[in-house]
Amino acid sequence: MTTMLRSMLLVHARPRIARVFALLLALVGATACAQAGELPGDSVYRLDIPLVDQNGTGSHLADRRGRPQLISMFYTSCQYVCPLIIDTLRTTERSLDPAERQNLDVLVVSFDPERDTPVQLKNVFDKRKLDAGRWTLARTEAPNVRKFAAALDIRYRALADGEINHATALVLLDRDGRIVARSSTLGSADPDFVAAIRTTLAAHARSP
Amino acid sequence: MTIARTFGCLVAMACIAIATNARAADYISLPGGDFASVLPAVSDDAQDRTLAPPPVTIASFLLREEPVTNAEFLAFVRAHPDWRRDRVAGLFAEARYLSHWQSANALGTDARESQPVTHVSWFAAQAFCESEGARLPSWYEWEYAAAADETRTDARADPAWRDRILGWYATPSNAPLAEIGGAANVYGVRDLHGLVWEWVDDAGALLVASDSRDQNDPDKLAFCGAGALELKDRDNYAVLMRIALLSSLKAADTTANLGFRCAKSIEGKRR
């Protein structure tokens, strides 16, 4: 990938500039490698889970490595708790300073891939006026939903009438995808959970 | 002459034994249909509690005749070294994973080839099933298959059936695990009872009873109290104990008595 990028750039660059470019790319590459390192064994990013977001854009769960993540699960046809989950995620991140908040991404994955198409996710995204820079509503295929929920220990059961019974959990991942903290408080920001987010963000800021 | 014949006979038997060992796992086709599960498929608010819950509809599916054995799981681990106990990621299996084997790629003397494999996590069981183009059965599929005895598809109302299964739960679990090959039920599936507990695909989904919309009691987000109230047929302890065990486990957990078997959907049928 890097090689490809480099050769693409070289086509248009003069030799001297090209050398500087190559050096820069090498440096960036080296930094990325140093930062990446071996994925911890208990990292949620050990899961191979493709995601599609509210814009229909595909990615992998493990692509989120590098920044702390606030994670939860929901389904959009839910009338009761799911609006509350988004409210709680929002309240939680609003209790952070704007500078802290900038380093936190929010990912909410649907329990219900059948009904939660990207269009449906986009509706909710727009209606709730979520921050497109940091928030992602995503779907993945049913077997992956099962594995993702299992890794986060979020229990749910689809019922015949279309409702999905589920435990509510907000989960904090550090930048390597390890579960640092969780909360099942709904409706308000859980102070212990917010404190854990702060600590994680501070550790991230110290050695970015 | 006699010796030669005996020898030939032995060789033939050995060949049959080897052939039997190496053949692909047998899957049995189950017809499916409406089934009264102990776990209702509708939420409490959606049903009139005075009525029996509507049955669950199960599409026809394929189920492994036997639980997965140590030998089969060893072959899987050798082919997929990421699942060796010394290499598996902690996310997928806790420290006791395959701890009864002599080493990461040998069974040793304490784990016999034909015993069901135990000390396997839900993630490992899923990965095994995927490796043979299968999946774990859903709880409903498992419960449906396990409702049968040798002659009836649903023997659950028979006190003798219940006693027999409960009798197994009463036997101490420190005795060595028996080998597979118990009596076939009416479908031809073996060892659903009496040998090991088995993972199901939706193990993490059992006993979520009250939805978290009920904000008055935070404990209801967990499972026990409220969940138990919702279960039907509370005399069926044998089945309820399974649910209690499975719902208490996390997906990386393993136990000495918990194994699994795989299932397959039949093309074009919804689960």
XYZ file of C-alpha atoms in Angstrom:
479
model
C 0.000 0.000 0.000
C 2.707 2.438 1.057
C 4.820 1.361 -1.900
C 1.922 1.892 -4.237
C 1.226 5.311 -2.824
C 4.873 6.201 -3.049
C 5.177 5.200 -6.694
C 1.996 7.090 -7.519
C 3.454 10.200 -5.945
C 6.808 9.697 -7.656
C 5.248 9.868 -11.081
C 4.431 13.521 -10.621
C 7.194 14.637 -8.302
C 10.649 15.889 -9.203
C 13.508 13.677 -7.964
C 14.512 15.939 -5.061
C 10.983 16.475 -3.847
C 10.393 12.799 -4.366
C 13.264 11.938 -2.035
C 11.856 14.193 0.656
C 8.461 12.644 0.107
C 9.840 9.130 0.330
C 11.610 9.997 3.551
C 8.446 11.497 4.997
C 6.439 8.450 4.007
C 9.026 6.166 5.550
C 8.868 8.158 8.778
C 5.095 8.077 8.862
C 5.229 4.365 8.159
C 7.724 3.730 10.928
C 5.676 5.733 13.443
C 2.534 3.841 12.495
C 4.310 0.520 12.991
C 5.757 1.513 16.341
C 2.327 2.588 17.483
C 0.568 -0.479 16.138
C 2.671 -3.247 17.675
C 1.164 -6.593 18.617
C -2.555 -6.450 19.312
C -3.280 -7.418 22.944
C -4.859 -10.882 23.320
C -7.921 -9.496 25.038
C -8.477 -6.757 22.464
C -11.941 -6.651 20.945
C -10.120 -5.907 17.682
C -9.168 -9.593 17.567
C -12.633 -9.991 16.061
C -12.783 -9.833 12.292
C -15.961 -7.814 11.884
C -16.846 -5.800 8.787
C -19.065 -2.792 9.487
C -21.189 -0.615 7.218
C -21.991 2.845 8.552
C -24.912 5.258 8.126
C -23.427 6.504 4.860
C -23.093 3.001 3.462
C -19.314 3.157 3.877
C -17.586 -0.106 4.727
C -14.809 -0.543 7.291
C -13.514 -3.091 9.777
C -13.973 -2.950 13.491
C -10.206 -3.183 13.957
C -9.732 -0.041 11.848
C -10.812 1.872 14.931
C -7.580 1.008 16.671
C -5.592 4.072 17.676
C -8.280 6.104 19.430
C -10.350 5.344 22.521
C -13.905 4.295 21.684
C -17.217 4.591 23.438
C -19.329 1.657 22.290
C -22.903 0.507 22.627
C -25.527 -1.529 20.768
C -29.114 -0.651 19.828
C -31.759 -1.144 17.166
C -33.608 1.658 15.506
C -37.141 0.242 15.557
C -36.964 0.072 19.352
C -39.395 2.531 20.894
C -38.195 2.412 24.434
C -34.589 2.149 25.434
C -32.698 2.855 22.253
C -33.431 6.575 22.106
C -32.304 6.552 25.706
C -29.032 4.826 24.786
C -28.168 7.622 22.368
C -29.198 10.202 24.964
C -26.958 8.559 27.529
C -23.977 8.348 25.176
C -24.455 12.022 24.451
C -24.819 13.048 28.074
C -21.720 11.028 28.854
C -19.571 12.697 26.242
C -20.954 16.117 27.101
C -19.638 15.755 30.601
C -16.145 15.796 29.087
C -14.232 18.937 28.150
C -14.421 19.754 24.440
C -10.695 19.029 24.113
C -11.133 15.608 25.713
C -14.200 14.866 23.652
C -12.294 15.381 20.431
C -10.230 12.289 21.107
C -13.164 9.995 21.740
C -15.076 8.189 18.999
C -18.554 6.791 19.490
C -19.679 3.575 17.802
C -23.185 2.146 18.100
C -23.791 -1.209 16.389
C -27.255 -2.505 15.548
C -28.641 -5.744 16.981
C -30.974 -5.872 14.005
C -29.133 -6.059 10.665
C -32.268 -7.108 8.857
C -34.140 -3.879 9.442
C -31.286 -1.498 10.188
C -30.097 -0.706 6.706
C -27.641 2.165 6.200
C -30.617 4.309 5.113
C -32.424 3.538 8.337
C -29.291 4.295 10.352
C -28.865 7.543 8.445
C -32.413 8.575 9.340
C -31.673 8.179 13.014
C -28.260 9.794 12.641
C -29.776 12.906 11.064
C -32.798 13.025 13.310
C -30.594 12.914 16.386
C -28.124 15.376 14.827
C -25.120 13.257 15.709
C -21.592 14.538 15.209
C -20.484 13.057 11.890
C -16.834 13.580 12.781
C -16.823 11.155 15.688
C -20.069 9.190 15.720
C -20.780 6.038 13.754
C -23.994 4.041 13.631
C -23.194 0.705 12.027
C -24.576 -2.637 10.997
C -22.930 -6.003 10.430
C -24.314 -9.427 9.492
C -26.148 -11.460 12.139
C -23.350 -13.927 13.042
C -21.014 -10.967 13.571
C -23.577 -9.208 15.744
C -23.549 -12.320 17.926
C -19.753 -12.324 18.215
C -19.502 -8.596 18.800
C -22.129 -8.735 21.555
C -20.406 -11.788 23.055
C -17.037 -10.036 23.156
C -18.607 -7.044 24.882
C -20.837 -9.295 27.008
C -23.994 -7.510 25.931
C -26.879 -9.978 26.105
C -29.825 -9.795 23.762
C -32.632 -11.924 22.441
C -34.748 -11.356 19.363
C -38.418 -11.998 20.032
C -41.026 -13.218 17.592
C -42.885 -9.891 17.664
C -39.866 -8.011 16.332
C -38.746 -6.567 19.647
C -35.259 -7.351 20.872
C -34.744 -7.793 24.563
C -31.325 -6.623 25.489
C -29.129 -5.567 28.319
C -27.919 -2.021 28.049
C -24.239 -1.380 28.283
C -21.906 1.452 27.467
C -18.433 0.060 26.978
C -15.184 2.004 26.919
C -12.325 0.639 24.808
C -8.793 1.952 25.062
C -6.989 2.671 21.838
C -5.909 -0.958 21.481
C -9.461 -2.211 21.863
C -9.253 -3.473 25.432
C -12.367 -3.079 27.557
C -11.483 -0.533 30.223
C -14.855 0.203 31.781
C -18.561 -0.382 31.332
C -21.766 1.095 32.624
C -25.418 0.107 32.522
C -26.661 3.418 33.858
C -29.262 4.910 31.564
C -30.520 8.451 31.332
C -27.618 10.177 33.059
C -23.849 10.102 32.924
C -22.381 7.496 35.259
C -19.682 9.407 37.233
C -17.369 6.384 37.591
C -17.643 5.687 33.897
C -16.902 9.312 33.007
C -13.866 9.213 35.298
C -12.640 6.088 33.481
C -13.059 7.840 30.141
C -11.048 10.809 31.409
C -8.226 8.557 32.629
C -8.131 6.682 29.338
C -8.128 9.871 27.295
C -5.388 11.336 29.473
C -3.220 8.234 29.004
C -3.844 8.484 25.287
C -2.858 12.170 25.250
C 0.371 11.483 27.154
C 1.663 9.021 24.573
C -0.256 9.686 21.385
C -3.874 -70.577 7.819
C -5.932 -69.729 10.862
C -3.347 -67.227 11.960
C -3.321 -65.656 8.518
C -7.080 -65.426 8.512
C -7.151 -63.919 11.975
C -4.475 -61.483 10.937
C -6.376 -60.515 7.792
C -9.464 -60.070 9.850
C -7.640 -57.824 12.288
C -6.245 -55.721 9.457
C -9.716 -55.363 7.966
C -11.123 -54.340 11.322
C -8.348 -51.851 11.810
C -9.047 -50.430 8.375
C -12.707 -50.072 9.187
C -11.795 -48.415 12.457
C -9.480 -45.972 10.705
C -12.064 -45.269 8.028
C -14.676 -44.643 10.682
C -12.375 -42.305 12.503
C -11.518 -40.251 9.472
C -14.954 -39.878 7.952
C -16.751 -36.543 8.012
C -19.126 -35.939 10.870
C -22.654 -37.236 10.428
C -25.410 -34.696 10.333
C -28.995 -35.770 10.872
C -31.899 -33.995 9.234
C -34.622 -32.867 11.645
C -38.036 -31.966 10.260
C -38.753 -28.834 12.334
C -42.231 -27.562 13.075
C -44.090 -25.806 15.868
C -42.537 -26.370 19.249
C -43.500 -25.366 22.786
C -40.254 -24.044 24.228
C -39.701 -23.269 27.884
C -38.451 -19.934 26.610
C -41.326 -17.953 25.108
C -40.556 -16.090 21.908
C -42.711 -13.083 22.688
C -42.231 -10.439 25.315
C -44.398 -10.380 28.391
C -46.234 -7.229 27.379
C -47.155 -8.750 24.038
C -48.928 -11.771 25.428
C -51.883 -12.460 27.613
C -50.308 -14.198 30.568
C -53.328 -16.386 31.119
C -52.811 -18.079 27.769
C -50.109 -20.543 26.848
C -47.363 -18.780 24.894
C -47.523 -19.312 21.140
C -45.251 -22.079 19.907
C -41.902 -21.383 18.321
C -41.625 -22.300 14.659
C -38.448 -24.190 13.848
C -37.338 -24.640 10.241
C -35.981 -28.052 9.315
C -32.237 -28.192 9.951
C -29.274 -30.536 10.212
C -27.752 -31.445 13.553
C -24.590 -33.365 14.294
C -25.351 -36.899 15.399
C -22.780 -36.638 18.181
C -21.046 -33.934 20.181
C -17.614 -32.953 18.835
C -14.931 -35.250 20.267
C -11.426 -34.592 21.561
C -10.009 -36.248 18.438
C -12.045 -34.021 16.148
C -11.146 -30.901 18.053
C -7.472 -31.883 18.043
C -7.587 -32.172 14.248
C -9.162 -28.716 14.113
C -6.523 -27.198 16.381
C -3.747 -28.754 14.300
C -5.250 -27.283 11.135
C -5.935 -23.909 12.786
C -3.037 -23.257 15.168
C -4.551 -19.912 16.211
C -6.864 -22.039 18.333
C -4.085 -23.916 20.177
C -4.366 -23.290 23.886
C -0.919 -21.677 23.916
C -1.754 -19.314 21.071
C -5.427 -18.478 21.392
C -6.233 -14.816 22.062
C -7.509 -14.159 25.562
C -10.579 -12.516 24.097
C -11.696 -15.898 22.733
C -10.838 -18.328 25.514
C -9.914 -18.122 29.154
C -6.957 -19.859 30.799
C -8.699 -23.217 31.341
C -9.297 -23.658 27.603
C -8.321 -27.270 26.670
C -6.491 -27.498 29.979
C -7.317 -31.228 30.274
C -5.156 -32.025 27.252
C -1.587 -33.099 27.838
C -0.198 -30.364 25.613
C -1.276 -27.751 23.101
C -1.385 -30.328 20.304
C -1.681 -33.711 21.993
C -4.469 -35.277 24.021
C -2.393 -37.402 26.375
C -3.863 -39.999 28.659
C -6.506 -37.971 30.474
C -8.383 -36.936 27.359
C -9.538 -39.876 25.254
C -10.233 -39.513 21.549
C -13.888 -40.481 21.695
C -14.822 -38.395 24.669
C -16.688 -35.203 23.863
C -14.323 -32.253 23.900
C -14.898 -29.975 26.890
C -13.096 -26.917 28.260
C -14.020 -25.110 25.049
C -15.258 -21.547 24.822
C -18.237 -20.360 22.789
C -15.860 -18.615 20.397
C -13.831 -21.804 19.898
C -16.991 -23.853 19.361
C -18.196 -21.332 16.766
C -14.840 -21.452 14.986
C -14.877 -25.259 14.891
C -18.374 -25.336 13.435
C -17.483 -22.691 10.843
C -14.523 -24.853 9.820
C -16.935 -27.588 8.777
C -19.378 -25.202 7.092
C -21.719 -25.260 10.054
C -22.742 -23.170 13.035
C -23.838 -23.801 16.597
C -27.501 -24.744 16.934
C -29.861 -22.132 18.296
C -31.304 -22.802 21.735
C -34.674 -23.637 20.170
C -33.088 -26.124 17.784
C -31.203 -27.786 20.611
C -34.194 -27.877 22.923
C -36.379 -29.260 20.132
C -33.946 -32.075 19.297
C -33.460 -32.834 22.987
C -37.190 -33.103 23.687
C -37.226 -36.490 21.968
C -36.528 -39.895 23.444
C -35.977 -43.192 21.632
C -39.555 -43.443 20.410
C -41.253 -40.045 20.716
C -40.426 -36.608 19.294
C -41.647 -34.938 22.466
C -41.241 -36.972 25.627
C -41.047 -34.010 27.966
C -44.360 -34.544 29.689
C -43.344 -38.058 30.721
C -42.164 -38.118 34.354
C -39.950 -41.110 33.603
C -38.115 -39.111 30.932
C -37.591 -36.235 33.315
C -36.355 -38.513 36.081
C -33.862 -40.183 33.814
C -32.301 -36.869 32.826
C -32.336 -35.509 36.330
C -30.628 -38.709 37.410
C -27.678 -37.750 35.260
C -27.447 -34.337 36.884
C -27.326 -36.081 40.223
C -24.272 -38.162 39.355
C -21.032 -36.626 40.588
C -19.101 -34.846 37.881
C -15.663 -35.911 39.081
C -16.075 -39.314 37.407
C -14.335 -39.520 34.018
C -16.474 -38.459 31.096
C -18.020 -41.328 29.112
C -17.342 -41.694 25.412
C -19.850 -40.754 22.721
C -22.146 -43.442 21.317
C -25.181 -43.344 23.572
C -28.610 -44.502 22.407
C -30.034 -42.639 19.417
C -33.231 -40.683 19.906
C -36.116 -40.957 17.473
C -34.341 -38.664 15.000
C -31.059 -40.568 15.264
C -29.295 -37.923 17.365
C -27.215 -39.211 20.301
C -25.947 -37.988 23.638
C -28.075 -34.866 23.937
C -28.575 -35.842 27.549
C -26.365 -37.694 29.950
C -22.936 -36.742 28.693
C -22.106 -33.026 28.573
C -23.730 -29.609 28.560
C -23.633 -28.034 25.131
C -23.063 -24.517 23.854
C -25.743 -22.950 21.676
C -25.403 -20.073 19.259
C -27.547 -17.742 21.319
C -26.185 -18.729 24.729
C -25.690 -15.038 25.410
C -29.334 -14.452 24.694
C -30.952 -16.763 27.195
C -32.902 -15.445 30.102
C -32.901 -11.817 29.165
C -36.327 -11.392 30.516
C -37.376 -7.915 31.303
C -36.197 -5.417 28.807
C -34.094 -2.615 30.151
C -37.030 -0.304 29.619
C -37.954 -1.153 33.179
C -35.906 1.430 34.980
C -37.242 0.768 38.442
C -35.134 -2.232 39.165
C -31.601 -2.176 37.797
C -31.128 -5.824 38.739
C -33.675 -6.766 36.148
C -31.067 -5.916 33.555
C -29.347 -9.047 34.692
C -31.129 -12.296 34.346
C -32.117 -14.354 37.276
C -35.178 -13.001 39.052
C -37.222 -11.527 36.292
C -36.017 -14.060 33.768
C -37.123 -17.026 35.797
C -40.613 -15.611 36.072
C -40.948 -15.549 32.357
C -39.945 -19.146 31.763
C -42.698 -21.618 31.041
C -43.071 -25.185 32.171
C -41.190 -24.698 35.392
C -41.391 -28.351 36.291
C -38.997 -29.136 33.509
C -35.928 -28.702 35.687
C -33.684 -30.644 33.355
C -34.099 -28.083 30.614
C -34.207 -25.092 32.919
C -30.884 -26.099 34.444
C -29.330 -25.957 30.985
C -30.616 -22.456 30.487
C -29.402 -21.399 33.915
C -25.929 -22.738 33.213
C -25.615 -21.286 29.729
C -26.895 -17.896 30.753
C -24.339 -17.703 33.553
C -21.399 -18.093 31.172
C -19.490 -15.573 29.149
C -18.381 -16.422 25.642
C -14.730 -16.964 26.599
C -15.601 -19.233 29.552
C -14.960 -22.963 29.568
C -15.979 -25.720 31.964
C -15.072 -29.371 32.431
C -18.575 -30.507 31.445
C -19.411 -28.152 28.625
C -18.943 -29.257 25.029
C -20.858 -28.622 21.820
C -22.191 -30.013 18.563
C -22.784 -28.141 15.313
C -25.840 -27.568 13.155
C -26.501 -26.460 9.589
C -29.372 -24.604 8.055
C -30.988 -26.311 5.100
C -30.593 -24.201 1.972
C -33.422 -21.759 1.502
C -34.879 -22.261 4.982
C -34.860 -19.528 7.543
C -33.729 -20.390 11.001
